[in-house]
C-alpha positions as a printed Julia matrix, in Angstrom:
361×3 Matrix{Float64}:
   0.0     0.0    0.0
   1.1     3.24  -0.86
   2.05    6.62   1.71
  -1.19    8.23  -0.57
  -3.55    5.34   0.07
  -2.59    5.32   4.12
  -3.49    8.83   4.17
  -6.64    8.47   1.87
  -7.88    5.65   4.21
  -6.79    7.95   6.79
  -8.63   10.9    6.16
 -11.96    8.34   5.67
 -11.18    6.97   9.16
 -11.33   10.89  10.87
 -14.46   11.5    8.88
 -16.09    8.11  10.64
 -13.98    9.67  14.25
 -16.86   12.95  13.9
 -19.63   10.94  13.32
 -19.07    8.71  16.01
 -18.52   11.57  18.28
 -21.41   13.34  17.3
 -25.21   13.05  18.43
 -26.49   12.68  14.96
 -27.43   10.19  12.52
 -26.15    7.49  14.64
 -26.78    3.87  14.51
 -25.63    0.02  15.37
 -24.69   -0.65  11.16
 -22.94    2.98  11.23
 -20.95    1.63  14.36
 -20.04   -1.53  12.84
 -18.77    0.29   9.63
 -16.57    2.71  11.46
 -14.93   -0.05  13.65
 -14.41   -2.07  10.33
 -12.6     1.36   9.13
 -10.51    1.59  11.89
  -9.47   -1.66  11.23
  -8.39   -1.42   7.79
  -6.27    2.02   8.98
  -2.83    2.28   9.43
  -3.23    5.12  11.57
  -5.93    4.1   13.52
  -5.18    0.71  14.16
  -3.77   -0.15  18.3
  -0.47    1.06  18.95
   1.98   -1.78  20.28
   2.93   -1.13  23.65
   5.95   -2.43  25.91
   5.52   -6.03  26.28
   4.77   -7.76  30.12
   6.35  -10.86  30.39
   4.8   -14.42  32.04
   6.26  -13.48  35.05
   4.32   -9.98  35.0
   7.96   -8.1   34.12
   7.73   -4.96  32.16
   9.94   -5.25  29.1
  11.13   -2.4   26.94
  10.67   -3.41  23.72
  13.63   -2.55  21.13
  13.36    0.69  18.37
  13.6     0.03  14.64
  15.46    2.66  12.75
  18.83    2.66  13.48
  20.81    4.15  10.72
  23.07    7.03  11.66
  24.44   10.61  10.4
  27.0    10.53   9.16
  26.64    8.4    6.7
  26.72    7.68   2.88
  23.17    7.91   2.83
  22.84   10.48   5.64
  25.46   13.1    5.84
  25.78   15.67   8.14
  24.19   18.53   6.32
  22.67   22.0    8.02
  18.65   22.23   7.14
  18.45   18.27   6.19
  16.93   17.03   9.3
  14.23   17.2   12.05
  14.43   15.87  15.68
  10.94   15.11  16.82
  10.64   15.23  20.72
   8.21   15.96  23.73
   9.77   17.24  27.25
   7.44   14.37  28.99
   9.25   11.78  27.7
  12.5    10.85  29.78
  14.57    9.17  26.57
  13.43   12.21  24.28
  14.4    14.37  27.06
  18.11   13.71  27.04
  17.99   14.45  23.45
  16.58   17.78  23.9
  19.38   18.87  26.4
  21.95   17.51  23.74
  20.36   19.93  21.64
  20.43   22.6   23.77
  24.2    22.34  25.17
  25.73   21.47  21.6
  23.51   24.72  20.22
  22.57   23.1   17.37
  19.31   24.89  16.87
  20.92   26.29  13.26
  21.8    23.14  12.2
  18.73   20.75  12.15
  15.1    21.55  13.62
  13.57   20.6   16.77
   9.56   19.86  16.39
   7.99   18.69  19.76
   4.68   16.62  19.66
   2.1    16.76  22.29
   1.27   13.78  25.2
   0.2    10.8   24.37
  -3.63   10.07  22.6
  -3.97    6.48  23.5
  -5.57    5.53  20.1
  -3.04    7.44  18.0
   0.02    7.87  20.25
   2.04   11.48  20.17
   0.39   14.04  17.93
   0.32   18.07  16.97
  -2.2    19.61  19.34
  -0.99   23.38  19.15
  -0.9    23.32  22.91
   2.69   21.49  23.3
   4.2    22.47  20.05
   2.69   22.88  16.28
  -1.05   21.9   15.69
   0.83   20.24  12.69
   3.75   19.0   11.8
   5.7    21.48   9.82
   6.75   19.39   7.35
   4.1    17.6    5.82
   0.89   18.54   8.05
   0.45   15.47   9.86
  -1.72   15.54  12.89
   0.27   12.36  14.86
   3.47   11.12  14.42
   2.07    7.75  13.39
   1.85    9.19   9.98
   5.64   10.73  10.02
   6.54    6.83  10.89
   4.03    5.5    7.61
   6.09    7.86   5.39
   8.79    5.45   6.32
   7.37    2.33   5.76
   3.49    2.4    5.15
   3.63   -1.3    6.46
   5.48   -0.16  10.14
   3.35   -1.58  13.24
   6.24   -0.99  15.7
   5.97    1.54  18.69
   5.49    5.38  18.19
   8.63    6.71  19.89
  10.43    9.97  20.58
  12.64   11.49  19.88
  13.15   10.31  15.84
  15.6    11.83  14.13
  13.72   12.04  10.69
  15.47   12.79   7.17
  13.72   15.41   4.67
  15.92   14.72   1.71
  15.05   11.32   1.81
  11.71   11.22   3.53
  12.39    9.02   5.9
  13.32    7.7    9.53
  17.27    7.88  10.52
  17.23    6.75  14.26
  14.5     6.46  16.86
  16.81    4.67  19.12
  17.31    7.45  21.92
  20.82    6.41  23.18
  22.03    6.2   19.7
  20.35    9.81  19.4
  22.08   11.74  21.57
  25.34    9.87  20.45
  25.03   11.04  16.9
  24.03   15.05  18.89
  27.27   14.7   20.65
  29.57   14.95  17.27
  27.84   14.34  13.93
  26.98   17.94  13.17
  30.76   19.01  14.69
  31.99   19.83  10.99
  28.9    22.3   10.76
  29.71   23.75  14.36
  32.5    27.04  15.18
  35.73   24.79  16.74
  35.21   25.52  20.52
  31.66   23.61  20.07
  33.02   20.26  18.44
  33.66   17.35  20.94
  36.92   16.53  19.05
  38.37   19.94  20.95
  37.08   19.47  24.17
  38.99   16.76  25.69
  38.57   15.99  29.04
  35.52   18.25  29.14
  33.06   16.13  26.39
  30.56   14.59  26.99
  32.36   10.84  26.93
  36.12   11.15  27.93
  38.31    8.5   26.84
  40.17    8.22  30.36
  36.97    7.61  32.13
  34.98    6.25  29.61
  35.21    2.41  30.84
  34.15    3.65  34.62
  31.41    5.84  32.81
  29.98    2.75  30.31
  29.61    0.31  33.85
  28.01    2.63  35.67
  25.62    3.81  32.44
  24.83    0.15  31.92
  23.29   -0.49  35.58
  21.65    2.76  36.13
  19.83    2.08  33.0
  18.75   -0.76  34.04
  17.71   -0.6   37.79
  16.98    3.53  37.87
  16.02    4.7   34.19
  14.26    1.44  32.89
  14.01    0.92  36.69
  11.13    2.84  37.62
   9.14    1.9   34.66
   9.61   -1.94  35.77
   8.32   -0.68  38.93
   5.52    1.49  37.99
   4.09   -1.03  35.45
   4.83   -4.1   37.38
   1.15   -6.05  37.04
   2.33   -8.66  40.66
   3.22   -7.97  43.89
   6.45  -10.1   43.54
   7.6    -8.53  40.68
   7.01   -4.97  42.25
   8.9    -5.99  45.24
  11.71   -7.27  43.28
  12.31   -4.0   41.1
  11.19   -1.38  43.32
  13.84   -2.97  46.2
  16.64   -2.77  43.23
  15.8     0.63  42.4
  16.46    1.62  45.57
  19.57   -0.17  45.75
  21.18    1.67  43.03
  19.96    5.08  44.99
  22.29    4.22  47.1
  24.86    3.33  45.47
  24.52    6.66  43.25
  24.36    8.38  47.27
  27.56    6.34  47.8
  29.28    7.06  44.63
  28.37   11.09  44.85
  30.33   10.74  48.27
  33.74    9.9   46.42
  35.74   13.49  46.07
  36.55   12.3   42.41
  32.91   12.24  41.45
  31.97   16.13  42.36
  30.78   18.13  41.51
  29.25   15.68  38.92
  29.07   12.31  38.5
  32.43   11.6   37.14
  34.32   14.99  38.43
  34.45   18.54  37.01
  32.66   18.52  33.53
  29.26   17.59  32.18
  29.09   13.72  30.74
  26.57   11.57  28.81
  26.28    9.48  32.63
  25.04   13.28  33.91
  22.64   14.08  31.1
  20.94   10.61  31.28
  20.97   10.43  34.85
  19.07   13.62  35.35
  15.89   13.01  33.05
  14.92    9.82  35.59
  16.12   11.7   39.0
  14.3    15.04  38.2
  10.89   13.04  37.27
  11.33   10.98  40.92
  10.06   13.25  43.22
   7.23   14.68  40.97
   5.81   11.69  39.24
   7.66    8.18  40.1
   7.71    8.57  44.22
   3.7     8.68  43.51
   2.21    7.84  40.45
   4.88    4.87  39.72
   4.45    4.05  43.78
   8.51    4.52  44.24
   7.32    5.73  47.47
  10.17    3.97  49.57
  12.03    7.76  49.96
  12.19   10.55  48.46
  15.38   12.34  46.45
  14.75   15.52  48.52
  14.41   14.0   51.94
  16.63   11.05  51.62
  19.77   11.66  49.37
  21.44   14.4   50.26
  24.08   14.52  47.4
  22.13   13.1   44.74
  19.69   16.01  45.5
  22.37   18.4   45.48
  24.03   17.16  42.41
  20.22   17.39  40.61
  19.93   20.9   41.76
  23.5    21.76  40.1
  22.4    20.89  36.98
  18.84   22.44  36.97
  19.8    25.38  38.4
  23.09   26.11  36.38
  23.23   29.02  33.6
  26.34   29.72  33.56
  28.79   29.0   30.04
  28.66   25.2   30.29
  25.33   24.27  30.5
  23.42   27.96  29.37
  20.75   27.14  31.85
  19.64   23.53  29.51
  18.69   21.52  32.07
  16.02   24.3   33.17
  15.09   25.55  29.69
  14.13   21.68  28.99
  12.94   20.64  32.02
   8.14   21.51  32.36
   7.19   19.61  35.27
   3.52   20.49  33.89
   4.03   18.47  31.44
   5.84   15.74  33.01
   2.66   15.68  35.85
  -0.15   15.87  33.34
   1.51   13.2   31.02
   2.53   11.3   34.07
  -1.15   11.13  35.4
  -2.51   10.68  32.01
  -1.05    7.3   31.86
  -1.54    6.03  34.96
  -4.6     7.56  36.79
  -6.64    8.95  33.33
  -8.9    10.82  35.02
  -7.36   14.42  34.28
  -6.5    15.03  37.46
  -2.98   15.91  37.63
  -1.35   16.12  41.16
  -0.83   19.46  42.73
   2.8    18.49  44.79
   5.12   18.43  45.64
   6.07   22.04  46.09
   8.28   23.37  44.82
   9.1    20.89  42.29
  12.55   21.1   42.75
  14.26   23.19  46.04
  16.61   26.29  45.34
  20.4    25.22  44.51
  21.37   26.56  48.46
């Protein structure tokens, strides 16, 4: 099936979305024709979701594009490509604060989507970003992903790094993301910005990068992935498990924070990846996870001491190295409405805790 016949089917299937959400001219064979619609469409059809296992064990289930920049097909090139993202979402988080410390806001565009629609995934609302997408006028990104491959059924992520020239998906794959942010656009950037000239002050230092890679492989599996196993955990067994390892690794991030060589950041006096991925989990803990993900065992604020202070660093810091990113990126609206929307879906979004995150002194 063709991009044009998705859409065409498309556009039928919102036509059949009024009418069923309308008072008039409504009846059981109208109803049976509109779910035999949504059926046929792409667009409409269930989005996958993260797989629970047997043993009722949240599982993140893997992304599909994974090309990168540069490339033969995909070269670095200023104007060529658009990083979709929404500031709820941890993963797409990290890319936005990429964004935002590399400057590279001349270089490719940044489109953020809205929360999620549970029957069409992240979509243009004009509320959180464009009512459309800039580039071709979709409404949800589950039409950006069709362009790619009008047969995909795979999950509806952000960020994407997407490809104008060639109309398609590079990467959706957030850790390979913010990789390809640290240096593929370098050539395009003014010297002092590319990571080649930073040395011991990029973002993943060859002389700790061992240490760094260890420590990034457990947090993401106990803390970032971590609360996510917890929040979503469908038995009281498997709950227990995660929620007692997430809490585990809190301490050992406490413990590690307490080692002079790992201050005032995680691995001494510059900004890494470890940092930057760290921080979209830790400043979500106190104002979504601790309640809405019942990681109610302590609290970052009350209970950790240095990984509170080492948050507050980072959010609060505007000075040369950081130009205030972590702030700029950081809506704990957002985070609390899209937090609520997926786990209580009432519209009731929690009021605490306040403030949302304590001055820096």
């Amino acid at each position: 099936m063709t991009m044009q016949s998705v859409i065409r089917i498309h556009n039928l299937c919102l036509q059949n979305w009024a009418l069923e959400h309308s008072n008039f001219l409504w009846n059981r064979d109208q109803d049976i024709e509109i779910q035999k619609q949504k059926s046929q469409c792409g667009i409409c059809k269930p989005l996958p979701r993260d797989p629970v296992d047997v043993n009722s064990q949240w599982n993140h289930m893997p992304s599909q594009f994974r090309d990168r920049i540069p490339s033969a097909r995909f070269p670095a090139e200023k104007g060529r490509y658009v990083l979709y993202l929404n500031y709820i979402c941890p993963w797409a988080h990290r890319a936005a604060i990429v964004f935002a410390l590399k400057g590279l806001g001349d270089v490719l565009d940044l489109v953020e989507v809205d929360g999620r629609d549970a029957a069409h995934g992240w979509f243009f609302s004009g509320r959180s970003g464009p009512e459309r997408d800039p580039v071709y006028g979709a409404k949800w990104l589950k039409e950006i992903y069709l362009r790619a491959d009008p047969k995909y059924n795979g999950r509806i992520t952000v960020p994407l790094l997407w490809d104008t020239f060639n109309g398609t998906a590079v990467n959706n794959e957030a850790a390979e993301i913010i990789h390809m942010l640290f240096d593929a656009f370098d050539p395009l950037l003014p010297p002092e910005r590319r990571e080649i000239n930073k040395g011991v002050a990029g973002f993943r230092p060859a002389h700790i990068l061992t240490e760094m890679d260890s420590l990034l492989s457990w947090v993401h599996d106990t803390v970032n992935n971590g609360v996510y196993k917890v929040g979503f955990a469908t038995s009281q067994a498997s709950y227990d498990e995660h929620v007692n390892k997430l809490f585990k690794s809190l301490d050992r991030l406490e413990d590690h924070l307490s080692q002079p060589k790992h201050y005032p950041y995680l691995f001494g006096q510059y900004i890494t990846e470890a940092d930057i991925r760290l921080y979209t989990t830790i400043i979500r803990f106190d104002v979504a996870y601790y309640t809405l993900f019942k990681c109610n065992k302590k609290m970052i604020r009350l209970d950790y001491p240095r990984l509170h202070a080492w948050l507050r660093r980072l959010y609060w810091s505007d000075g040369p190295e950081t130009g205030g990113a972590f702030r700029a990126t950081t809506h704990f609206d957002l985070i609390k409405e899209g937090y609520s929307a997926v786990t209580v879906g009432n519209g009731v979004v929690p009021a605490g805790p306040e403030p949302p995150i304590m001055p820096l002194s």
